[in-house]
Amino acid sequence: MAAVDVGGTAAKAVLLDQDLRVLARAHQPTERTGPGAVAEQVGRLVEELAGRAGTDPVGIGVVVPGIVDDQAGVARYSANLGWRDVPFAALLRGRLDLPVAFGHDVTACGLAEWELGAGRGHRTVAVVPVGTGIAAALLLDGRPYRAGGYAGELGHVDIGHDLRCGCGATGCLEAVASAAALTRRYRERAGRPAHAADAAEVVRSAWAGDPHAAAVLADAVDGLARGLRLLTMLLAPEVVVLGGGLFEAGATLLDAVRDRLAELVTFQPMPRLRLAELGAEAGCLGAGLLAWRAVAGESP
Amino acid sequence: MAAVDVGGTAAKAVLLDQDLRVLARAHQPTERTGPGAVAEQVGRLVEELAGRAGTDPVGIGVVVPGIVDDQAGVARYSANLGWRDVPFAALLRGRLDLPVAFGHDVTACGLAEWELGAGRGHRTVAVVPVGTGIAAALLLDGRPYRAGGYAGELGHVDIGHDLRCGCGATGCLEAVASAAALTRRYRERAGRPAHAADAAEVVRSAWAGDPHAAAVLADAVDGLARGLRLLTMLLAPEVVVLGGGLFEAGATLLDAVRDRLAELVTFQPMPRLRLAELGAEAGCLGAGLLAWRAVAGESP
């Protein structure tokens, strides 16, 4: 099975066996000339994987970021790709002579963590990758909850600060707690771009005593705890899985978020907070799960 | 079928036919001497209904407020009744020689509005009664979402003010927008208890030009819109049904909340806002629906 995670910067592809073991990998910078070019690129990546592994895939799963109506096969809106109402499932079917499953990157990442990673064995789980943006994949009573692609916009809940977000609102979690916000705010404050290569590095600088890094990290930790408090009040998940670029800094950061959340939660049970287990390949693995299920005739 | 909505102040009972038509009504002030006395009271109410209608019920549905684990049959916590971990379903079965369905008042109210009222025909609906407290009954993809009784605590999301809530947190929606908060805050501000008999009256005073009423109403409208924005970001409901004491003031208040929500929602689709249709008897009707389903062997 081929699985492709089309991101804003890179398209990552893997060939998987039925046990989701990776047989081959390939990746390229994402084509910037439109959805047709990206569909072509996915086709080339699949051919490359097939050639490398010496076996043809039986189908393909493809996931993209943004607001994705997987039922309709349409990417409603993706800021990172610059797409609006793109019928990408149909474009892929026009290019590939294979069964195609199409979905949403964060949901696929969630699916992989529910099935194979830090959420396995639980029926009500939120998987929250903290990267360029922040979103939550929701598993409620054992089923993904999607709302036509609009569910889980945790990055845009109002946590009470006065900074403007790219979405037009103020107070959005994403504006202080995404990996992108952490590096941007550190740069603005410290004027030391060399030290802000990635968010995990800002976290480590904070722990090493850099006061600018400590200040932006404190805002991010408080913001994430406030966002998770909202999830807890409305959905009471058993487990919240945190991952993405920010949480490459590891368990100490998770502990800080957990401590702050425990201060904020009054009468609700605390969710268990866990680090994601599958790393940057979770999206591809989830795309593979979607594709295997489509071939088996199951709904995700 | 008998159906009883046990509230903090009154226990309301109805006898319903299979089409949920009300055959008889009875109500009493809720017993304050503990769960055993309330179970006794429910038994007396059912006997009164049976006598009045001249027919014995085939079963009974009973709903209570607070955090209710309907699967376990336990009222985990009810501030209004003063209960903690009460196995009320078992107490009722000990008193009544009838099949008993036990549930949560707000969920029952939601069930009634989904089936018979303002939410019918939709698969993703939040029903939000605004009374002494605020909670949301959630119907997600056609199924009630409960999380063991902990879901939908919309009254305790942080909307960014600095007032303390009874739950111990600051910023809770309930502290400015419940019917109880509206009358309390009006009394504190205006020092005119006579004009604050109920929340709907405060709303009408605001419309009539009373500046104190207008100020507390503005906070409530803004707070409700901020709470509904959070619901929209995380769950993207098609329809939000608003009811309870506050919305007895009617459609003009609903319009004010809708206008403010439209200002706050950036990229998500606006949910349709509707007034509840079933009034104060929604909880009883929902209890009746639960009981009819239990008799038919269906899960709610």
PDB file of N, CA, C and O in Angstrom, chain B residues 144-208:
ATOM      1  N   PRO B 144     -25.904  10.684  21.040  1.00  0.00           N
ATOM      2  CA  PRO B 144     -25.578  11.497  22.212  1.00  0.00           C
ATOM      3  C   PRO B 144     -24.140  11.229  22.629  1.00  0.00           C
ATOM      4  O   PRO B 144     -23.713  10.074  22.672  1.00  0.00           O
ATOM      5  N   TYR B 145     -23.394  12.294  22.917  1.00  0.00           N
ATOM      6  CA  TYR B 145     -22.031  12.143  23.421  1.00  0.00           C
ATOM      7  C   TYR B 145     -22.025  12.530  24.891  1.00  0.00           C
ATOM      8  O   TYR B 145     -22.404  13.644  25.240  1.00  0.00           O
ATOM      9  N   ARG B 146     -21.593  11.624  25.785  1.00  0.00           N
ATOM     10  CA  ARG B 146     -21.775  11.795  27.215  1.00  0.00           C
ATOM     11  C   ARG B 146     -20.477  11.774  28.022  1.00  0.00           C
ATOM     12  O   ARG B 146     -20.390  12.410  29.054  1.00  0.00           O
ATOM     13  N   ALA B 147     -19.482  10.991  27.593  1.00  0.00           N
ATOM     14  CA  ALA B 147     -18.214  10.864  28.331  1.00  0.00           C
ATOM     15  C   ALA B 147     -18.465  10.549  29.816  1.00  0.00           C
ATOM     16  O   ALA B 147     -17.904  11.208  30.696  1.00  0.00           O
ATOM     17  N   GLY B 148     -19.306   9.583  30.072  1.00  0.00           N
ATOM     18  CA  GLY B 148     -19.582   9.167  31.454  1.00  0.00           C
ATOM     19  C   GLY B 148     -20.209  10.256  32.306  1.00  0.00           C
ATOM     20  O   GLY B 148     -20.119  10.228  33.530  1.00  0.00           O
ATOM     21  N   GLY B 149     -20.861  11.232  31.646  1.00  0.00           N
ATOM     22  CA  GLY B 149     -21.515  12.320  32.361  1.00  0.00           C
ATOM     23  C   GLY B 149     -20.723  13.610  32.404  1.00  0.00           C
ATOM     24  O   GLY B 149     -21.232  14.639  32.846  1.00  0.00           O
ATOM     25  N   TYR B 150     -19.482  13.586  31.909  1.00  0.00           N
ATOM     26  CA  TYR B 150     -18.609  14.754  32.037  1.00  0.00           C
ATOM     27  C   TYR B 150     -18.597  15.645  30.785  1.00  0.00           C
ATOM     28  O   TYR B 150     -17.951  16.694  30.781  1.00  0.00           O
ATOM     29  N   ALA B 151     -19.300  15.245  29.739  1.00  0.00           N
ATOM     30  CA  ALA B 151     -19.261  16.038  28.504  1.00  0.00           C
ATOM     31  C   ALA B 151     -20.153  17.270  28.614  1.00  0.00           C
ATOM     32  O   ALA B 151     -21.099  17.304  29.405  1.00  0.00           O
ATOM     33  N   GLY B 152     -19.838  18.275  27.809  1.00  0.00           N
ATOM     34  CA  GLY B 152     -20.749  19.403  27.608  1.00  0.00           C
ATOM     35  C   GLY B 152     -20.810  20.406  28.739  1.00  0.00           C
ATOM     36  O   GLY B 152     -21.807  21.128  28.866  1.00  0.00           O
ATOM     37  N   GLU B 153     -19.729  20.534  29.524  1.00  0.00           N
ATOM     38  CA  GLU B 153     -19.751  21.492  30.647  1.00  0.00           C
ATOM     39  C   GLU B 153     -19.454  22.908  30.130  1.00  0.00           C
ATOM     40  O   GLU B 153     -18.495  23.571  30.540  1.00  0.00           O
ATOM     41  N   LEU B 154     -20.346  23.378  29.255  1.00  0.00           N
ATOM     42  CA  LEU B 154     -20.166  24.684  28.610  1.00  0.00           C
ATOM     43  C   LEU B 154     -20.206  25.827  29.618  1.00  0.00           C
ATOM     44  O   LEU B 154     -19.592  26.874  29.395  1.00  0.00           O
ATOM     45  N   GLY B 155     -20.891  25.635  30.734  1.00  0.00           N
ATOM     46  CA  GLY B 155     -20.967  26.683  31.750  1.00  0.00           C
ATOM     47  C   GLY B 155     -19.627  26.994  32.387  1.00  0.00           C
ATOM     48  O   GLY B 155     -19.453  28.058  32.990  1.00  0.00           O
ATOM     49  N   HIS B 156     -18.679  26.073  32.230  1.00  0.00           N
ATOM     50  CA  HIS B 156     -17.386  26.249  32.903  1.00  0.00           C
ATOM     51  C   HIS B 156     -16.232  26.407  31.926  1.00  0.00           C
ATOM     52  O   HIS B 156     -15.083  26.188  32.296  1.00  0.00           O
ATOM     53  N   VAL B 157     -16.522  26.789  30.681  1.00  0.00           N
ATOM     54  CA  VAL B 157     -15.427  27.202  29.802  1.00  0.00           C
ATOM     55  C   VAL B 157     -15.037  28.629  30.192  1.00  0.00           C
ATOM     56  O   VAL B 157     -15.864  29.418  30.659  1.00  0.00           O
ATOM     57  N   ASP B 158     -13.760  28.933  30.010  1.00  0.00           N
ATOM     58  CA  ASP B 158     -13.214  30.242  30.398  1.00  0.00           C
ATOM     59  C   ASP B 158     -13.436  31.219  29.241  1.00  0.00           C
ATOM     60  O   ASP B 158     -12.897  31.037  28.154  1.00  0.00           O
ATOM     61  N   ILE B 159     -14.246  32.235  29.498  1.00  0.00           N
ATOM     62  CA  ILE B 159     -14.495  33.219  28.434  1.00  0.00           C
ATOM     63  C   ILE B 159     -13.750  34.526  28.703  1.00  0.00           C
ATOM     64  O   ILE B 159     -13.990  35.525  28.016  1.00  0.00           O
ATOM     65  N   GLY B 160     -12.872  34.533  29.706  1.00  0.00           N
ATOM     66  CA  GLY B 160     -11.935  35.649  29.808  1.00  0.00           C
ATOM     67  C   GLY B 160     -12.309  36.794  30.737  1.00  0.00           C
ATOM     68  O   GLY B 160     -11.695  37.844  30.661  1.00  0.00           O
ATOM     69  N   HIS B 161     -13.299  36.615  31.630  1.00  0.00           N
ATOM     70  CA  HIS B 161     -13.534  37.660  32.632  1.00  0.00           C
ATOM     71  C   HIS B 161     -12.815  37.267  33.928  1.00  0.00           C
ATOM     72  O   HIS B 161     -12.239  36.182  34.025  1.00  0.00           O
ATOM     73  N   ASP B 162     -12.855  38.139  34.943  1.00  0.00           N
ATOM     74  CA  ASP B 162     -12.083  37.838  36.153  1.00  0.00           C
ATOM     75  C   ASP B 162     -12.966  37.530  37.365  1.00  0.00           C
ATOM     76  O   ASP B 162     -12.524  37.629  38.509  1.00  0.00           O
ATOM     77  N   LEU B 163     -14.215  37.134  37.112  1.00  0.00           N
ATOM     78  CA  LEU B 163     -15.104  36.785  38.229  1.00  0.00           C
ATOM     79  C   LEU B 163     -14.898  35.324  38.616  1.00  0.00           C
ATOM     80  O   LEU B 163     -14.667  34.459  37.770  1.00  0.00           O
ATOM     81  N   ARG B 164     -15.037  35.070  39.892  1.00  0.00           N
ATOM     82  CA  ARG B 164     -14.893  33.721  40.433  1.00  0.00           C
ATOM     83  C   ARG B 164     -16.215  32.957  40.229  1.00  0.00           C
ATOM     84  O   ARG B 164     -17.300  33.513  40.423  1.00  0.00           O
ATOM     85  N   CYS B 165     -16.093  31.687  39.877  1.00  0.00           N
ATOM     86  CA  CYS B 165     -17.279  30.827  39.712  1.00  0.00           C
ATOM     87  C   CYS B 165     -17.373  29.910  40.931  1.00  0.00           C
ATOM     88  O   CYS B 165     -16.385  29.648  41.620  1.00  0.00           O
ATOM     89  N   GLY B 166     -18.570  29.400  41.189  1.00  0.00           N
ATOM     90  CA  GLY B 166     -18.762  28.459  42.286  1.00  0.00           C
ATOM     91  C   GLY B 166     -17.885  27.223  42.179  1.00  0.00           C
ATOM     92  O   GLY B 166     -17.582  26.576  43.180  1.00  0.00           O
ATOM     93  N   CYS B 167     -17.432  26.885  40.966  1.00  0.00           N
ATOM     94  CA  CYS B 167     -16.601  25.683  40.774  1.00  0.00           C
ATOM     95  C   CYS B 167     -15.170  25.906  41.228  1.00  0.00           C
ATOM     96  O   CYS B 167     -14.394  24.953  41.277  1.00  0.00           O
ATOM     97  N   GLY B 168     -14.814  27.170  41.528  1.00  0.00           N
ATOM     98  CA  GLY B 168     -13.451  27.437  41.983  1.00  0.00           C
ATOM     99  C   GLY B 168     -12.572  28.107  40.949  1.00  0.00           C
ATOM    100  O   GLY B 168     -11.524  28.655  41.271  1.00  0.00           O
ATOM    101  N   ALA B 169     -12.993  28.065  39.676  1.00  0.00           N
ATOM    102  CA  ALA B 169     -12.201  28.683  38.613  1.00  0.00           C
ATOM    103  C   ALA B 169     -12.651  30.135  38.399  1.00  0.00           C
ATOM    104  O   ALA B 169     -13.687  30.558  38.927  1.00  0.00           O
ATOM    105  N   THR B 170     -11.876  30.911  37.655  1.00  0.00           N
ATOM    106  CA  THR B 170     -12.332  32.231  37.236  1.00  0.00           C
ATOM    107  C   THR B 170     -12.602  32.180  35.736  1.00  0.00           C
ATOM    108  O   THR B 170     -12.042  31.367  35.016  1.00  0.00           O
ATOM    109  N   GLY B 171     -13.493  33.078  35.299  1.00  0.00           N
ATOM    110  CA  GLY B 171     -13.744  33.207  33.865  1.00  0.00           C
ATOM    111  C   GLY B 171     -14.864  32.335  33.325  1.00  0.00           C
ATOM    112  O   GLY B 171     -15.129  32.353  32.121  1.00  0.00           O
ATOM    113  N   CYS B 172     -15.531  31.555  34.186  1.00  0.00           N
ATOM    114  CA  CYS B 172     -16.551  30.624  33.689  1.00  0.00           C
ATOM    115  C   CYS B 172     -17.744  31.364  33.075  1.00  0.00           C
ATOM    116  O   CYS B 172     -18.228  32.359  33.616  1.00  0.00           O
ATOM    117  N   LEU B 173     -18.227  30.822  31.943  1.00  0.00           N
ATOM    118  CA  LEU B 173     -19.404  31.375  31.267  1.00  0.00           C
ATOM    119  C   LEU B 173     -20.582  31.530  32.225  1.00  0.00           C
ATOM    120  O   LEU B 173     -21.276  32.549  32.230  1.00  0.00           O
ATOM    121  N   GLU B 174     -20.801  30.493  33.040  1.00  0.00           N
ATOM    122  CA  GLU B 174     -21.931  30.465  33.964  1.00  0.00           C
ATOM    123  C   GLU B 174     -21.974  31.681  34.901  1.00  0.00           C
ATOM    124  O   GLU B 174     -23.047  32.115  35.311  1.00  0.00           O
ATOM    125  N   ALA B 175     -20.783  32.212  35.241  1.00  0.00           N
ATOM    126  CA  ALA B 175     -20.712  33.299  36.222  1.00  0.00           C
ATOM    127  C   ALA B 175     -21.247  34.623  35.679  1.00  0.00           C
ATOM    128  O   ALA B 175     -21.517  35.536  36.462  1.00  0.00           O
ATOM    129  N   VAL B 176     -21.403  34.743  34.352  1.00  0.00           N
ATOM    130  CA  VAL B 176     -22.004  35.975  33.815  1.00  0.00           C
ATOM    131  C   VAL B 176     -23.256  35.729  32.976  1.00  0.00           C
ATOM    132  O   VAL B 176     -24.017  36.674  32.731  1.00  0.00           O
ATOM    133  N   ALA B 177     -23.486  34.491  32.534  1.00  0.00           N
ATOM    134  CA  ALA B 177     -24.542  34.303  31.541  1.00  0.00           C
ATOM    135  C   ALA B 177     -25.656  33.349  31.952  1.00  0.00           C
ATOM    136  O   ALA B 177     -26.637  33.213  31.221  1.00  0.00           O
ATOM    137  N   SER B 178     -25.552  32.686  33.100  1.00  0.00           N
ATOM    138  CA  SER B 178     -26.687  31.857  33.515  1.00  0.00           C
ATOM    139  C   SER B 178     -27.828  32.785  33.941  1.00  0.00           C
ATOM    140  O   SER B 178     -27.607  33.962  34.256  1.00  0.00           O
ATOM    141  N   ALA B 179     -29.026  32.252  33.952  1.00  0.00           N
ATOM    142  CA  ALA B 179     -30.168  33.043  34.408  1.00  0.00           C
ATOM    143  C   ALA B 179     -29.929  33.503  35.839  1.00  0.00           C
ATOM    144  O   ALA B 179     -30.213  34.654  36.206  1.00  0.00           O
ATOM    145  N   ALA B 180     -29.353  32.619  36.661  1.00  0.00           N
ATOM    146  CA  ALA B 180     -29.076  32.973  38.055  1.00  0.00           C
ATOM    147  C   ALA B 180     -28.062  34.115  38.143  1.00  0.00           C
ATOM    148  O   ALA B 180     -28.209  35.037  38.953  1.00  0.00           O
ATOM    149  N   ALA B 181     -27.006  34.064  37.289  1.00  0.00           N
ATOM    150  CA  ALA B 181     -25.983  35.115  37.314  1.00  0.00           C
ATOM    151  C   ALA B 181     -26.581  36.455  36.879  1.00  0.00           C
ATOM    152  O   ALA B 181     -26.252  37.507  37.431  1.00  0.00           O
ATOM    153  N   LEU B 182     -27.468  36.407  35.894  1.00  0.00           N
ATOM    154  CA  LEU B 182     -28.059  37.646  35.391  1.00  0.00           C
ATOM    155  C   LEU B 182     -28.864  38.345  36.489  1.00  0.00           C
ATOM    156  O   LEU B 182     -28.712  39.555  36.705  1.00  0.00           O
ATOM    157  N   THR B 183     -29.696  37.590  37.188  1.00  0.00           N
ATOM    158  CA  THR B 183     -30.491  38.230  38.246  1.00  0.00           C
ATOM    159  C   THR B 183     -29.602  38.666  39.406  1.00  0.00           C
ATOM    160  O   THR B 183     -29.763  39.757  39.936  1.00  0.00           O
ATOM    161  N   ARG B 184     -28.616  37.842  39.774  1.00  0.00           N
ATOM    162  CA  ARG B 184     -27.726  38.193  40.883  1.00  0.00           C
ATOM    163  C   ARG B 184     -26.922  39.453  40.547  1.00  0.00           C
ATOM    164  O   ARG B 184     -26.825  40.389  41.348  1.00  0.00           O
ATOM    165  N   ARG B 185     -26.349  39.476  39.350  1.00  0.00           N
ATOM    166  CA  ARG B 185     -25.517  40.623  38.977  1.00  0.00           C
ATOM    167  C   ARG B 185     -26.377  41.890  38.854  1.00  0.00           C
ATOM    168  O   ARG B 185     -25.917  42.986  39.160  1.00  0.00           O
ATOM    169  N   TYR B 186     -27.614  41.743  38.398  1.00  0.00           N
ATOM    170  CA  TYR B 186     -28.506  42.911  38.311  1.00  0.00           C
ATOM    171  C   TYR B 186     -28.818  43.445  39.702  1.00  0.00           C
ATOM    172  O   TYR B 186     -28.761  44.661  39.938  1.00  0.00           O
ATOM    173  N   ARG B 187     -29.127  42.528  40.619  1.00  0.00           N
ATOM    174  CA  ARG B 187     -29.412  42.942  41.998  1.00  0.00           C
ATOM    175  C   ARG B 187     -28.220  43.679  42.604  1.00  0.00           C
ATOM    176  O   ARG B 187     -28.363  44.745  43.194  1.00  0.00           O
ATOM    177  N   GLU B 188     -27.020  43.093  42.443  1.00  0.00           N
ATOM    178  CA  GLU B 188     -25.820  43.700  43.009  1.00  0.00           C
ATOM    179  C   GLU B 188     -25.592  45.110  42.464  1.00  0.00           C
ATOM    180  O   GLU B 188     -25.177  46.014  43.175  1.00  0.00           O
ATOM    181  N   ARG B 189     -25.878  45.284  41.191  1.00  0.00           N
ATOM    182  CA  ARG B 189     -25.563  46.532  40.515  1.00  0.00           C
ATOM    183  C   ARG B 189     -26.624  47.595  40.747  1.00  0.00           C
ATOM    184  O   ARG B 189     -26.328  48.762  40.988  1.00  0.00           O
ATOM    185  N   ALA B 190     -27.887  47.164  40.650  1.00  0.00           N
ATOM    186  CA  ALA B 190     -28.980  48.142  40.695  1.00  0.00           C
ATOM    187  C   ALA B 190     -29.549  48.315  42.104  1.00  0.00           C
ATOM    188  O   ALA B 190     -30.181  49.336  42.384  1.00  0.00           O
ATOM    189  N   GLY B 191     -29.321  47.324  42.965  1.00  0.00           N
ATOM    190  CA  GLY B 191     -29.906  47.392  44.295  1.00  0.00           C
ATOM    191  C   GLY B 191     -31.428  47.436  44.277  1.00  0.00           C
ATOM    192  O   GLY B 191     -32.056  48.042  45.137  1.00  0.00           O
ATOM    193  N   ARG B 192     -32.013  46.814  43.224  1.00  0.00           N
ATOM    194  CA  ARG B 192     -33.475  46.809  43.136  1.00  0.00           C
ATOM    195  C   ARG B 192     -33.986  45.376  43.001  1.00  0.00           C
ATOM    196  O   ARG B 192     -34.358  44.932  41.910  1.00  0.00           O
ATOM    197  N   PRO B 193     -34.009  44.619  44.097  1.00  0.00           N
ATOM    198  CA  PRO B 193     -34.415  43.214  44.016  1.00  0.00           C
ATOM    199  C   PRO B 193     -35.790  43.017  43.394  1.00  0.00           C
ATOM    200  O   PRO B 193     -36.023  42.017  42.718  1.00  0.00           O
ATOM    201  N   ALA B 194     -36.695  43.985  43.581  1.00  0.00           N
ATOM    202  CA  ALA B 194     -38.053  43.804  43.070  1.00  0.00           C
ATOM    203  C   ALA B 194     -38.066  43.641  41.552  1.00  0.00           C
ATOM    204  O   ALA B 194     -38.922  42.961  40.991  1.00  0.00           O
ATOM    205  N   HIS B 195     -37.112  44.262  40.878  1.00  0.00           N
ATOM    206  CA  HIS B 195     -37.094  44.168  39.419  1.00  0.00           C
ATOM    207  C   HIS B 195     -36.334  42.960  38.903  1.00  0.00           C
ATOM    208  O   HIS B 195     -36.109  42.838  37.715  1.00  0.00           O
ATOM    209  N   ALA B 196     -35.875  42.102  39.813  1.00  0.00           N
ATOM    210  CA  ALA B 196     -35.027  41.000  39.360  1.00  0.00           C
ATOM    211  C   ALA B 196     -35.634  39.654  39.698  1.00  0.00           C
ATOM    212  O   ALA B 196     -34.930  38.719  40.067  1.00  0.00           O
ATOM    213  N   ALA B 197     -36.943  39.558  39.583  1.00  0.00           N
ATOM    214  CA  ALA B 197     -37.625  38.304  39.919  1.00  0.00           C
ATOM    215  C   ALA B 197     -37.124  37.162  39.047  1.00  0.00           C
ATOM    216  O   ALA B 197     -36.875  36.073  39.532  1.00  0.00           O
ATOM    217  N   ASP B 198     -36.933  37.400  37.769  1.00  0.00           N
ATOM    218  CA  ASP B 198     -36.320  36.362  36.941  1.00  0.00           C
ATOM    219  C   ASP B 198     -35.508  36.993  35.812  1.00  0.00           C
ATOM    220  O   ASP B 198     -35.578  38.198  35.565  1.00  0.00           O
ATOM    221  N   ALA B 199     -34.716  36.115  35.164  1.00  0.00           N
ATOM    222  CA  ALA B 199     -33.755  36.608  34.185  1.00  0.00           C
ATOM    223  C   ALA B 199     -34.458  37.231  32.976  1.00  0.00           C
ATOM    224  O   ALA B 199     -33.996  38.240  32.433  1.00  0.00           O
ATOM    225  N   ALA B 200     -35.569  36.631  32.571  1.00  0.00           N
ATOM    226  CA  ALA B 200     -36.280  37.168  31.411  1.00  0.00           C
ATOM    227  C   ALA B 200     -36.733  38.604  31.693  1.00  0.00           C
ATOM    228  O   ALA B 200     -36.764  39.456  30.802  1.00  0.00           O
ATOM    229  N   GLU B 201     -37.036  38.892  32.959  1.00  0.00           N
ATOM    230  CA  GLU B 201     -37.446  40.243  33.329  1.00  0.00           C
ATOM    231  C   GLU B 201     -36.269  41.212  33.257  1.00  0.00           C
ATOM    232  O   GLU B 201     -36.428  42.372  32.859  1.00  0.00           O
ATOM    233  N   VAL B 202     -35.085  40.746  33.645  1.00  0.00           N
ATOM    234  CA  VAL B 202     -33.890  41.590  33.510  1.00  0.00           C
ATOM    235  C   VAL B 202     -33.673  41.919  32.028  1.00  0.00           C
ATOM    236  O   VAL B 202     -33.366  43.059  31.669  1.00  0.00           O
ATOM    237  N   VAL B 203     -33.867  40.922  31.172  1.00  0.00           N
ATOM    238  CA  VAL B 203     -33.701  41.145  29.732  1.00  0.00           C
ATOM    239  C   VAL B 203     -34.685  42.211  29.253  1.00  0.00           C
ATOM    240  O   VAL B 203     -34.312  43.162  28.551  1.00  0.00           O
ATOM    241  N   ARG B 204     -35.932  42.095  29.695  1.00  0.00           N
ATOM    242  CA  ARG B 204     -36.932  43.080  29.256  1.00  0.00           C
ATOM    243  C   ARG B 204     -36.626  44.470  29.814  1.00  0.00           C
ATOM    244  O   ARG B 204     -36.806  45.477  29.126  1.00  0.00           O
ATOM    245  N   SER B 205     -36.095  44.535  31.060  1.00  0.00           N
ATOM    246  CA  SER B 205     -35.701  45.833  31.622  1.00  0.00           C
ATOM    247  C   SER B 205     -34.592  46.460  30.783  1.00  0.00           C
ATOM    248  O   SER B 205     -34.579  47.680  30.565  1.00  0.00           O
ATOM    249  N   ALA B 206     -33.668  45.621  30.328  1.00  0.00           N
ATOM    250  CA  ALA B 206     -32.572  46.138  29.487  1.00  0.00           C
ATOM    251  C   ALA B 206     -33.138  46.755  28.211  1.00  0.00           C
ATOM    252  O   ALA B 206     -32.751  47.850  27.800  1.00  0.00           O
ATOM    253  N   TRP B 207     -34.090  46.042  27.599  1.00  0.00           N
ATOM    254  CA  TRP B 207     -34.686  46.555  26.365  1.00  0.00           C
ATOM    255  C   TRP B 207     -35.482  47.826  26.610  1.00  0.00           C
ATOM    256  O   TRP B 207     -35.619  48.669  25.721  1.00  0.00           O
ATOM    257  N   ALA B 208     -36.020  47.946  27.857  1.00  0.00           N
ATOM    258  CA  ALA B 208     -36.814  49.132  28.185  1.00  0.00           C
ATOM    259  C   ALA B 208     -35.925  50.321  28.564  1.00  0.00           C
ATOM    260  O   ALA B 208     -36.432  51.395  28.881  1.00  0.00           O
TER     261      ALA B 208
END
